[in-house]
mmCIF file of C-alpha atoms in Angstrom:
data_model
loop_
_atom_site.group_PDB
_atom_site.id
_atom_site.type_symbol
_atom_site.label_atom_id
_atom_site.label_comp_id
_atom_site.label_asym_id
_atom_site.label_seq_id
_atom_site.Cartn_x
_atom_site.Cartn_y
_atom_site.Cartn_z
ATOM 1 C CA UNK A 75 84.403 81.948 142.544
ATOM 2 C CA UNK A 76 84.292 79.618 145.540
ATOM 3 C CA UNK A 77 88.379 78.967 146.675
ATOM 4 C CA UNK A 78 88.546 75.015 147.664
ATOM 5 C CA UNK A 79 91.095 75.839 149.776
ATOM 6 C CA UNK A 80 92.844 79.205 151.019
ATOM 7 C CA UNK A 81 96.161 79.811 149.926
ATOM 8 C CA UNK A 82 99.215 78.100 151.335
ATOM 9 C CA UNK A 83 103.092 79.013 151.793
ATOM 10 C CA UNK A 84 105.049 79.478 148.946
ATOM 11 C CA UNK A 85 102.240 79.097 146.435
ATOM 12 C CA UNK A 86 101.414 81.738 144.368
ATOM 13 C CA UNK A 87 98.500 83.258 142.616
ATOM 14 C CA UNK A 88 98.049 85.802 139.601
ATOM 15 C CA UNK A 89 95.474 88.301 139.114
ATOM 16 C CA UNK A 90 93.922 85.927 135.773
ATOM 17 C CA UNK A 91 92.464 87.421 132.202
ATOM 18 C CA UNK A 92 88.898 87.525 132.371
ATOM 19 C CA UNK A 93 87.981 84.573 130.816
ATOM 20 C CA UNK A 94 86.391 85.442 127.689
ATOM 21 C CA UNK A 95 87.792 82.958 125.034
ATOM 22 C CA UNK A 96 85.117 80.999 124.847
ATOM 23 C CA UNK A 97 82.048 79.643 126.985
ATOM 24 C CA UNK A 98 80.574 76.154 127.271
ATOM 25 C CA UNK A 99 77.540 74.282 127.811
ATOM 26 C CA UNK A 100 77.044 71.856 130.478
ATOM 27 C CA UNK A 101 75.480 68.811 128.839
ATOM 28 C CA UNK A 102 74.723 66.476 132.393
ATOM 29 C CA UNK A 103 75.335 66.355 135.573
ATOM 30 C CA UNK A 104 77.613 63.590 137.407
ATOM 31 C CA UNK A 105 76.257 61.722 140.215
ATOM 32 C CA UNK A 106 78.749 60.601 142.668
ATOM 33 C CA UNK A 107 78.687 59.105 146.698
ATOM 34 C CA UNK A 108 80.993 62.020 147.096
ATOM 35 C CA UNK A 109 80.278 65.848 148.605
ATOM 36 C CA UNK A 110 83.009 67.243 150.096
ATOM 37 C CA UNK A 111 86.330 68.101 148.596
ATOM 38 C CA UNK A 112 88.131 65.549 150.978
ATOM 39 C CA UNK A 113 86.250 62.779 150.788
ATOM 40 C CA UNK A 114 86.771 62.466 146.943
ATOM 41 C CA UNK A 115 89.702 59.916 145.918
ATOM 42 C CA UNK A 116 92.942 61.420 144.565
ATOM 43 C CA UNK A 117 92.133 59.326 141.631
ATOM 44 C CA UNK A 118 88.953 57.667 140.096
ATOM 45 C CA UNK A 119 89.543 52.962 139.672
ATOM 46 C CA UNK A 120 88.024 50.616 137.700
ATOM 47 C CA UNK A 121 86.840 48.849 140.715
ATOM 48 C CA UNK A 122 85.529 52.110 142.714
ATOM 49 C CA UNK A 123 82.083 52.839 143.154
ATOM 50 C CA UNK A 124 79.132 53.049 140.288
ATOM 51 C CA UNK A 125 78.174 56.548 139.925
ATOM 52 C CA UNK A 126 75.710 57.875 137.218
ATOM 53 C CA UNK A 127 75.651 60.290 134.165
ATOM 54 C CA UNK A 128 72.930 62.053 133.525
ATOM 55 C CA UNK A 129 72.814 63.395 129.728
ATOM 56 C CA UNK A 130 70.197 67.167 129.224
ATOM 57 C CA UNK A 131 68.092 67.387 126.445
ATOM 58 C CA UNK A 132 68.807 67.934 123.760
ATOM 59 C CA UNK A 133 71.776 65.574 123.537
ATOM 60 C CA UNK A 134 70.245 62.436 124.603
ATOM 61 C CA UNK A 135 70.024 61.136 120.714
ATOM 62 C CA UNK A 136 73.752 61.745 120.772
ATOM 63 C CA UNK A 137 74.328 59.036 123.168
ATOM 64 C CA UNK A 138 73.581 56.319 120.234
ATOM 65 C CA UNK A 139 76.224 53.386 119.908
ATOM 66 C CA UNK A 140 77.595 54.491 123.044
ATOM 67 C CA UNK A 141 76.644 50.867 124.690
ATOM 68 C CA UNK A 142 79.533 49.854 122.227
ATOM 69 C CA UNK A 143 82.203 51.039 124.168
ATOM 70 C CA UNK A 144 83.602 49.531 127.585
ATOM 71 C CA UNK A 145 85.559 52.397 128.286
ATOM 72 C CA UNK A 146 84.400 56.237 128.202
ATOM 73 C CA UNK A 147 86.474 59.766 128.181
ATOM 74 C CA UNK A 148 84.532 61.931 130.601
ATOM 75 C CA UNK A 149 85.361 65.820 130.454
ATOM 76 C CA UNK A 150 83.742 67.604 133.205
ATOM 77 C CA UNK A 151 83.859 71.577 134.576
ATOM 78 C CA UNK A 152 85.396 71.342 138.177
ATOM 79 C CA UNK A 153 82.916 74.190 139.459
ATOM 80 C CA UNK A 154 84.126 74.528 142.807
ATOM 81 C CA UNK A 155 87.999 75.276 141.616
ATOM 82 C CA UNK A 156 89.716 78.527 141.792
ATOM 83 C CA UNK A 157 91.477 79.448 138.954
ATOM 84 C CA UNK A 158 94.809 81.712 139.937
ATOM 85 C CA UNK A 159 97.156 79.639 141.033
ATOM 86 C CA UNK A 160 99.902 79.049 139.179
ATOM 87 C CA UNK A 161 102.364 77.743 141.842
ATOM 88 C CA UNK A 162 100.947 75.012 144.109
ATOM 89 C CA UNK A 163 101.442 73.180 147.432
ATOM 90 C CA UNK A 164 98.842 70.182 148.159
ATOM 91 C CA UNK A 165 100.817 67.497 149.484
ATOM 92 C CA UNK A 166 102.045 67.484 153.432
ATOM 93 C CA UNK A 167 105.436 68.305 152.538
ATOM 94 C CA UNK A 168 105.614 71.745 151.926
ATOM 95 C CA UNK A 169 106.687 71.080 148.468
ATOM 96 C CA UNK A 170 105.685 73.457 145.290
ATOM 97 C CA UNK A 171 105.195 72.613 142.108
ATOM 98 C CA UNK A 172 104.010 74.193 138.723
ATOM 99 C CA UNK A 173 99.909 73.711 138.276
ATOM 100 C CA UNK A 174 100.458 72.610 135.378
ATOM 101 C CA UNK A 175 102.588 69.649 136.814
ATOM 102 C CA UNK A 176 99.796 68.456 138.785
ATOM 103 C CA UNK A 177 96.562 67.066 138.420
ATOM 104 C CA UNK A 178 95.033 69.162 141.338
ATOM 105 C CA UNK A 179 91.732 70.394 140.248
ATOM 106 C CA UNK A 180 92.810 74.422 140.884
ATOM 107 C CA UNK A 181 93.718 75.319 137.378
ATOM 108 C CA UNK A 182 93.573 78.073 134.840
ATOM 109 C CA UNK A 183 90.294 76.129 132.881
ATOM 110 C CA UNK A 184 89.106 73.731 135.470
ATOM 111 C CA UNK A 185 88.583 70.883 133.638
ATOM 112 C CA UNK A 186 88.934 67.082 134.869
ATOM 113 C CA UNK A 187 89.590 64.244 132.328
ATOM 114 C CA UNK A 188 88.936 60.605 133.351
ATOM 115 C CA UNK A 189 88.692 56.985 131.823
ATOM 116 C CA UNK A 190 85.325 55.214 132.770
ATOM 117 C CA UNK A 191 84.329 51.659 132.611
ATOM 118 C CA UNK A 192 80.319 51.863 131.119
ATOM 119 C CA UNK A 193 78.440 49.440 133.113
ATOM 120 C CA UNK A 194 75.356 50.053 131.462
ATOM 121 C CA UNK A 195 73.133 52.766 130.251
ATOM 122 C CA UNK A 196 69.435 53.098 131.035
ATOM 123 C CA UNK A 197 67.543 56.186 129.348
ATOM 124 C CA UNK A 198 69.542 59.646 129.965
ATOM 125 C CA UNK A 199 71.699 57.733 132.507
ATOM 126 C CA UNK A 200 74.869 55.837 132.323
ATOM 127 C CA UNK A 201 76.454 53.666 135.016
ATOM 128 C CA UNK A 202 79.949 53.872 135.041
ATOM 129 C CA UNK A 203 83.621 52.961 137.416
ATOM 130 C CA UNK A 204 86.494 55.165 137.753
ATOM 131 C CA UNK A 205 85.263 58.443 138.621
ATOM 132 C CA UNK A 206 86.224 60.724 141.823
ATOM 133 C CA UNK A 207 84.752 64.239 141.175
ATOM 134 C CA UNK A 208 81.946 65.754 143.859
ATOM 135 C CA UNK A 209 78.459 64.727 143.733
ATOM 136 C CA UNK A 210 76.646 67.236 141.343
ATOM 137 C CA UNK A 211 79.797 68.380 139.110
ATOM 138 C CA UNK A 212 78.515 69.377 135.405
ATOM 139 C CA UNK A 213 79.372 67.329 132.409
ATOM 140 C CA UNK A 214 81.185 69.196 129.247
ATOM 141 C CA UNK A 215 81.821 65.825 126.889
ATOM 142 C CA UNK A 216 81.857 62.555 126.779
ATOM 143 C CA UNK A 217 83.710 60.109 124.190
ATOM 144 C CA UNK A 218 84.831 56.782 123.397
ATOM 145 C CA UNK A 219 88.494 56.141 125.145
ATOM 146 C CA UNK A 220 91.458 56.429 122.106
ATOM 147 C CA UNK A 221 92.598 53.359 123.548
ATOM 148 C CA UNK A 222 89.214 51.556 122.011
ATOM 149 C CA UNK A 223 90.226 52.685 118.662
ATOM 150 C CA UNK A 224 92.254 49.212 117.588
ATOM 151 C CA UNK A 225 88.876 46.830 117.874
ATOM 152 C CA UNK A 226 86.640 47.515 115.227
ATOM 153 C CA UNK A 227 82.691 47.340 115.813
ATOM 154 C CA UNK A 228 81.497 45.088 112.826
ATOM 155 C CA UNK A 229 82.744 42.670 110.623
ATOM 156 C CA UNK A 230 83.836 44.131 107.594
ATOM 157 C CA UNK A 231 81.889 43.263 104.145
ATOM 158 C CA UNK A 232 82.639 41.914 101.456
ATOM 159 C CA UNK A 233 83.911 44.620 99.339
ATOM 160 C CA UNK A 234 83.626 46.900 101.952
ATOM 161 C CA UNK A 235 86.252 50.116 100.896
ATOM 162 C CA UNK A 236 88.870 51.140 104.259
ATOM 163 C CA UNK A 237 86.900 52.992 106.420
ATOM 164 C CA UNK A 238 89.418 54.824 108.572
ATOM 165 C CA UNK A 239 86.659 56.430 110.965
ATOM 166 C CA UNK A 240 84.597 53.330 111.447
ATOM 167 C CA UNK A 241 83.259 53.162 114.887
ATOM 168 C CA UNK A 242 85.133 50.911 117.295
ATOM 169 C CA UNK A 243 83.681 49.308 120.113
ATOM 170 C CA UNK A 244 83.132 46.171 123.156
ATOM 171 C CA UNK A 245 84.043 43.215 120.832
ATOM 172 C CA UNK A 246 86.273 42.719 118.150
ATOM 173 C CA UNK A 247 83.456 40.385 116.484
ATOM 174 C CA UNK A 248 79.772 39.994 117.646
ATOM 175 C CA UNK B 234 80.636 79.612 113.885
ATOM 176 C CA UNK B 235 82.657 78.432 111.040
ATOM 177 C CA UNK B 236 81.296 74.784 110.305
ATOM 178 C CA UNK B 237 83.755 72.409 109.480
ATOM 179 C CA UNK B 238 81.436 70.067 106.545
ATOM 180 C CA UNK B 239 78.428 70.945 105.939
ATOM 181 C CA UNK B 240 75.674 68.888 107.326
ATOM 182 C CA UNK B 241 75.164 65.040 105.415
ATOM 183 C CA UNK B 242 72.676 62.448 104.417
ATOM 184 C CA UNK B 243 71.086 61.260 108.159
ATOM 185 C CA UNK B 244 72.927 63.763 110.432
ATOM 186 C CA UNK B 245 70.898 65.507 112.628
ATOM 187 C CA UNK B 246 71.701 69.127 113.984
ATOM 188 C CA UNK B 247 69.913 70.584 116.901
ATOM 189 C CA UNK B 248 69.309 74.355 118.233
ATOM 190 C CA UNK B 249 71.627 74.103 121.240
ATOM 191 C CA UNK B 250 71.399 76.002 124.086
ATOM 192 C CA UNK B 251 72.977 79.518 124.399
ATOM 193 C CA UNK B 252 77.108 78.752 125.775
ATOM 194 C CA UNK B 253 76.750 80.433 129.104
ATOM 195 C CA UNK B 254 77.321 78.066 131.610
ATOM 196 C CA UNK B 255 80.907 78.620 132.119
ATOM 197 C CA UNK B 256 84.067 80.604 130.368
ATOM 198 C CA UNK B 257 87.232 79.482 129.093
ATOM 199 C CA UNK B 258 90.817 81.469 128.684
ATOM 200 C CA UNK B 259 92.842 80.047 126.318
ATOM 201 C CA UNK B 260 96.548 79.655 127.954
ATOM 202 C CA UNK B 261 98.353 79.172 125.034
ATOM 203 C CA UNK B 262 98.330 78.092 121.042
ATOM 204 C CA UNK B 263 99.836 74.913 119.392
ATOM 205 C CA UNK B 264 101.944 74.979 116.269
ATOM 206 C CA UNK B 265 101.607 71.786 114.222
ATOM 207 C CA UNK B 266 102.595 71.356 110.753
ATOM 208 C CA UNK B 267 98.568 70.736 109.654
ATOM 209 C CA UNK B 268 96.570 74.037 108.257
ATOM 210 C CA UNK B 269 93.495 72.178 106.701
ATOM 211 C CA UNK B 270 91.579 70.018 108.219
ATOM 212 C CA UNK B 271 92.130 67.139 105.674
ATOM 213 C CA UNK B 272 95.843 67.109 106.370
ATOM 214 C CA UNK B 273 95.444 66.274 109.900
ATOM 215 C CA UNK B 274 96.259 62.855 111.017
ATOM 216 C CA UNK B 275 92.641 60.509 112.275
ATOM 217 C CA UNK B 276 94.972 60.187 115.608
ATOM 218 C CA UNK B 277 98.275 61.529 116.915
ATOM 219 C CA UNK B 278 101.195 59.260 116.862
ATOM 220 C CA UNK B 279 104.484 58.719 119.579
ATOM 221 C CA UNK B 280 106.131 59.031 116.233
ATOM 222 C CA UNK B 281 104.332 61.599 114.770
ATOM 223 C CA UNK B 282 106.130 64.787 113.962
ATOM 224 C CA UNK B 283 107.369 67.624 116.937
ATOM 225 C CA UNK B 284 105.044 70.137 117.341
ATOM 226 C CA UNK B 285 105.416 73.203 119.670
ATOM 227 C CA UNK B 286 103.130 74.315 122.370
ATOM 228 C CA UNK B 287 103.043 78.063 123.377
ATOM 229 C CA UNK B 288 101.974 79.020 127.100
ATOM 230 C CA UNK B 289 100.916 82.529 127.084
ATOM 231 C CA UNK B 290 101.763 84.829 130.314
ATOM 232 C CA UNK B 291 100.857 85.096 133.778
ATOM 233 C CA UNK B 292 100.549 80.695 133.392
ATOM 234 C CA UNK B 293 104.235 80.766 132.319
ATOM 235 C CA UNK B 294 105.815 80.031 135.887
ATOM 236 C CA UNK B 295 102.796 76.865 136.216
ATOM 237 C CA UNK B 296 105.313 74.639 133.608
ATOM 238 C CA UNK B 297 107.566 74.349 136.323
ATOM 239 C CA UNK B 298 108.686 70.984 136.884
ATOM 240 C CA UNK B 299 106.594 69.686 133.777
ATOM 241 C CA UNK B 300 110.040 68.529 132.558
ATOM 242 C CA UNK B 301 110.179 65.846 135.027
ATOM 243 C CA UNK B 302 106.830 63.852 132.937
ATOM 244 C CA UNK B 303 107.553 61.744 129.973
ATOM 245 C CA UNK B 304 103.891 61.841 128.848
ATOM 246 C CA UNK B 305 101.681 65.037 129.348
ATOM 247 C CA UNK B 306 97.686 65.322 128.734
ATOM 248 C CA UNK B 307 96.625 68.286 126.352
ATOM 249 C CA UNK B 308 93.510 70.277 126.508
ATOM 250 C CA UNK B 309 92.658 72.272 123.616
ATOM 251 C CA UNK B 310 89.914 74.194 121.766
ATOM 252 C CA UNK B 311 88.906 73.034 118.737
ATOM 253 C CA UNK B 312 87.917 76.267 117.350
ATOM 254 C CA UNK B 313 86.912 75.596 113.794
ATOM 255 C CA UNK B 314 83.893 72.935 114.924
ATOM 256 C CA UNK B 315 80.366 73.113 114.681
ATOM 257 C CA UNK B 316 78.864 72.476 118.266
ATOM 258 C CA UNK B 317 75.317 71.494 117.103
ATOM 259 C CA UNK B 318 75.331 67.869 115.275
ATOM 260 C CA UNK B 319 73.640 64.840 117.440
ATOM 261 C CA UNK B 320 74.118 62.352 115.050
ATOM 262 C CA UNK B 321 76.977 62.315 112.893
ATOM 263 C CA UNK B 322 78.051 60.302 109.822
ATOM 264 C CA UNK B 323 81.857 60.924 109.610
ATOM 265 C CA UNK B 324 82.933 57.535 107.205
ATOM 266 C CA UNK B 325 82.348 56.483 104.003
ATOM 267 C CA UNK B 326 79.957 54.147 104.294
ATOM 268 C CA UNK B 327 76.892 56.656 105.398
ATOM 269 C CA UNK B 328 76.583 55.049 109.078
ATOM 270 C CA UNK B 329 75.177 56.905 111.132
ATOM 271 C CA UNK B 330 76.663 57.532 115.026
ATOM 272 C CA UNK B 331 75.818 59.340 118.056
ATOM 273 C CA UNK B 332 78.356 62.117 118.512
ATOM 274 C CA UNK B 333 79.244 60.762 122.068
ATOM 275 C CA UNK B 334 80.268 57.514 120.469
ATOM 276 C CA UNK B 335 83.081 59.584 118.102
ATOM 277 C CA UNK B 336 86.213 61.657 118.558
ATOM 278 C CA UNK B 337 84.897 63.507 116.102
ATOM 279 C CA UNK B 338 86.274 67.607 116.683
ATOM 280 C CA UNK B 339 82.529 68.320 116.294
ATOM 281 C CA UNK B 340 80.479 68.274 119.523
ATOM 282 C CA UNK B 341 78.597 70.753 122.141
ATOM 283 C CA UNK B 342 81.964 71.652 123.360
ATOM 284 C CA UNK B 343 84.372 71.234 121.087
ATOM 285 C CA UNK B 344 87.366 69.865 123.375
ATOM 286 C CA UNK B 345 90.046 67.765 121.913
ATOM 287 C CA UNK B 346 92.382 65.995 124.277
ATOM 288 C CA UNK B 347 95.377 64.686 123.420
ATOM 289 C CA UNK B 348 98.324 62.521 125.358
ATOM 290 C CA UNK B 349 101.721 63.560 124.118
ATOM 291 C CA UNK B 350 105.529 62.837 124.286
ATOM 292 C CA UNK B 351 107.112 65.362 125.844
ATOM 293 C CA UNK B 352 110.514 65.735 124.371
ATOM 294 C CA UNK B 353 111.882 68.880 125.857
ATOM 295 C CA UNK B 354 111.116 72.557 127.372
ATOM 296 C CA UNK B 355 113.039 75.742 126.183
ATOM 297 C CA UNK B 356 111.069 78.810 128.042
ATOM 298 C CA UNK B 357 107.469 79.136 127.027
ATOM 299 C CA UNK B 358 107.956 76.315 124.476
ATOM 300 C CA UNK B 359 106.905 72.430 124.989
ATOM 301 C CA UNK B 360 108.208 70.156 122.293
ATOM 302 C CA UNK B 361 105.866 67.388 122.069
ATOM 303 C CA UNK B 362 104.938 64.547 119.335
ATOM 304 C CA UNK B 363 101.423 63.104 119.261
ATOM 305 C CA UNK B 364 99.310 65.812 118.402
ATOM 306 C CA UNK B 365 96.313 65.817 115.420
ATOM 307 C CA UNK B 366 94.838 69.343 115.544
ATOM 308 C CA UNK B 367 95.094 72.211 113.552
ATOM 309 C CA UNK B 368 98.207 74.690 113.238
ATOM 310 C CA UNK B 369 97.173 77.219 115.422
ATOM 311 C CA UNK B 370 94.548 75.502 117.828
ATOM 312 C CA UNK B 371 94.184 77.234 121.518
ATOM 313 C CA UNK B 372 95.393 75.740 124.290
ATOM 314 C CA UNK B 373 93.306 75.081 127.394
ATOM 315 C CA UNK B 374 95.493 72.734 129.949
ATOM 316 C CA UNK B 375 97.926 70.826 130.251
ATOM 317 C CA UNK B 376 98.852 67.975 133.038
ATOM 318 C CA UNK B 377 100.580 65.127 133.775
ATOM 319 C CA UNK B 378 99.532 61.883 131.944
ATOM 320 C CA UNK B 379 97.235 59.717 134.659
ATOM 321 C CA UNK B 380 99.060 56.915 133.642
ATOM 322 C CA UNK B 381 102.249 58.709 135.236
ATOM 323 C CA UNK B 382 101.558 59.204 138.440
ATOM 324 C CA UNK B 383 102.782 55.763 139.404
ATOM 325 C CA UNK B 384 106.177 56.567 139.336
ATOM 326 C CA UNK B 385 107.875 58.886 142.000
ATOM 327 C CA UNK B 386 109.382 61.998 141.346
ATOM 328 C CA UNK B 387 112.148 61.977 144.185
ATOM 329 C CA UNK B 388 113.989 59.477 146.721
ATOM 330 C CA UNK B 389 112.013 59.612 149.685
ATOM 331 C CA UNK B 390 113.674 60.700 152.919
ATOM 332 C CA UNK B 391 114.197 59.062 155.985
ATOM 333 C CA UNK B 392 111.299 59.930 157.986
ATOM 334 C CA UNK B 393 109.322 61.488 155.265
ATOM 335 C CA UNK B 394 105.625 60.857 155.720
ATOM 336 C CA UNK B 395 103.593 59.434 153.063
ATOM 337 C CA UNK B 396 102.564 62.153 150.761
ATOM 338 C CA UNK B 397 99.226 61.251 148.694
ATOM 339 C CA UNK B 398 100.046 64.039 146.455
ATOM 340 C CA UNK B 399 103.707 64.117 145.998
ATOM 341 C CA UNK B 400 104.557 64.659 142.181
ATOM 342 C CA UNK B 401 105.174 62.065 139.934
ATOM 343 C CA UNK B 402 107.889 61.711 137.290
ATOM 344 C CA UNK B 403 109.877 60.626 134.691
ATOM 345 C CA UNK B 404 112.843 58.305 136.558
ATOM 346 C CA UNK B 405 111.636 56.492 139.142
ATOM 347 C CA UNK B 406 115.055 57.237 140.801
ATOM 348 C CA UNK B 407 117.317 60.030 140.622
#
């Protein structure tokens, strides 16, 4: 395990299970201007930078009807994270706070979340806002936003029964 | 694996790769009132019903100042997926979808995610409302809402210098 940063006053870190619960697959890789820890933002905007996906084989099919959707959930393995601390100190004030108060990427299952704007998607590769994870950070999932959920994709049919998981998508008619 | 539905007309399953690329712990369990998956709601709900999240020790002490945060983001395993579909026909009307274009629970890492109402903390024990998964489900984090961090935890202090990372909470005054 690489530590992103050595250990500060006051924080405090725990000798961790082995982690053992369950293993996952990276499915792409993230392409992003960024490749140092400090030079990422503290958060990812809708009007930062466009950075790429890039979807392996043998999930490239699985990216079908994505185009739909303006706004992606990205999941994605923070590699470079140590995973011990529980108590944490990364602002200038010497403050400490739980890790699970904080979105700091030094966490028991380093995971990062974030909300995407899809620019487009060409091939294995989407184009996408609102990222700020390194350059070369692996990709665990991908998924429509839940806020996308409330526009529905096509117009319903006549005689077309409830469909409760419909696909949603980009426009509310087309 | 236990497969949730077996496999339907136009869904495609693939071989997937081994799971070795990384290792989870799970850091807790979540008690909701659902034990099949047909009882669980498409979506949680602000009004849904309270469920309980469990933290398991040494990550007990990392909840610490979680109470501040009206709105937390859950991580969890969703342990009774298949990982291996593609393309996925979840409705009733035999369409046929990409998997990264669902929340569907089945993917090649079955991750739900889930932002919740936090309603109170006694010990190891978050009361929250807006879950949809399974009684029992592992937890694998939990952090502060994104859409949270806008607000300020505390008064700042004369002469405080800005602080990037400062925690972010539920008053924006104390």
């Amino acid at each position: 395990m690489t530590a992103v940063q050595d250990i500060r006053e006051n924080e405090v870190a725990v000798t961790p299970p082995e982690p053992t619960d369950a293993a996952l697959t990276f499915i792409g890789r993230i392409h992003t201007p960024w490749t140092a820890r400090g030079e990422t933002p503290r958060q990812g905007r809708p009007d930062g930078p466009v950075c790429t996906i890039e979807i392996f084989e043998p999930w490239i099919i699985a990216l079908r009807g994505v185009e739909r959707f303006e706004r992606l959930e990205v999941l994605y393995w923070l590699h470079r994270s140590r995973r011990d601390l529980v108590l944490q100190s990364p602002g200038s004030r010497g403050e400490v706070h739980g890790t699970f108060a904080l979105r700091s990427p030094v966490r028991p299952n380093p995971i990062g979340t974030a909300i995407v704007e899809l620019e487009k998607i060409e091939g294995n590769r989407l184009f996408v806002r609102g990222l700020d994870c390194l350059d070369g950070t692996p990709l665990i999932d991908l998924k429509p936003d839940r806020g996308q959920l409330k526009t529905i994709t096509t117009q319903p049919q006549p005689g077309d029964a409830p469909d409760s998981e419909a696909p949603y998508c980009r426009k509310a008619t087309t």
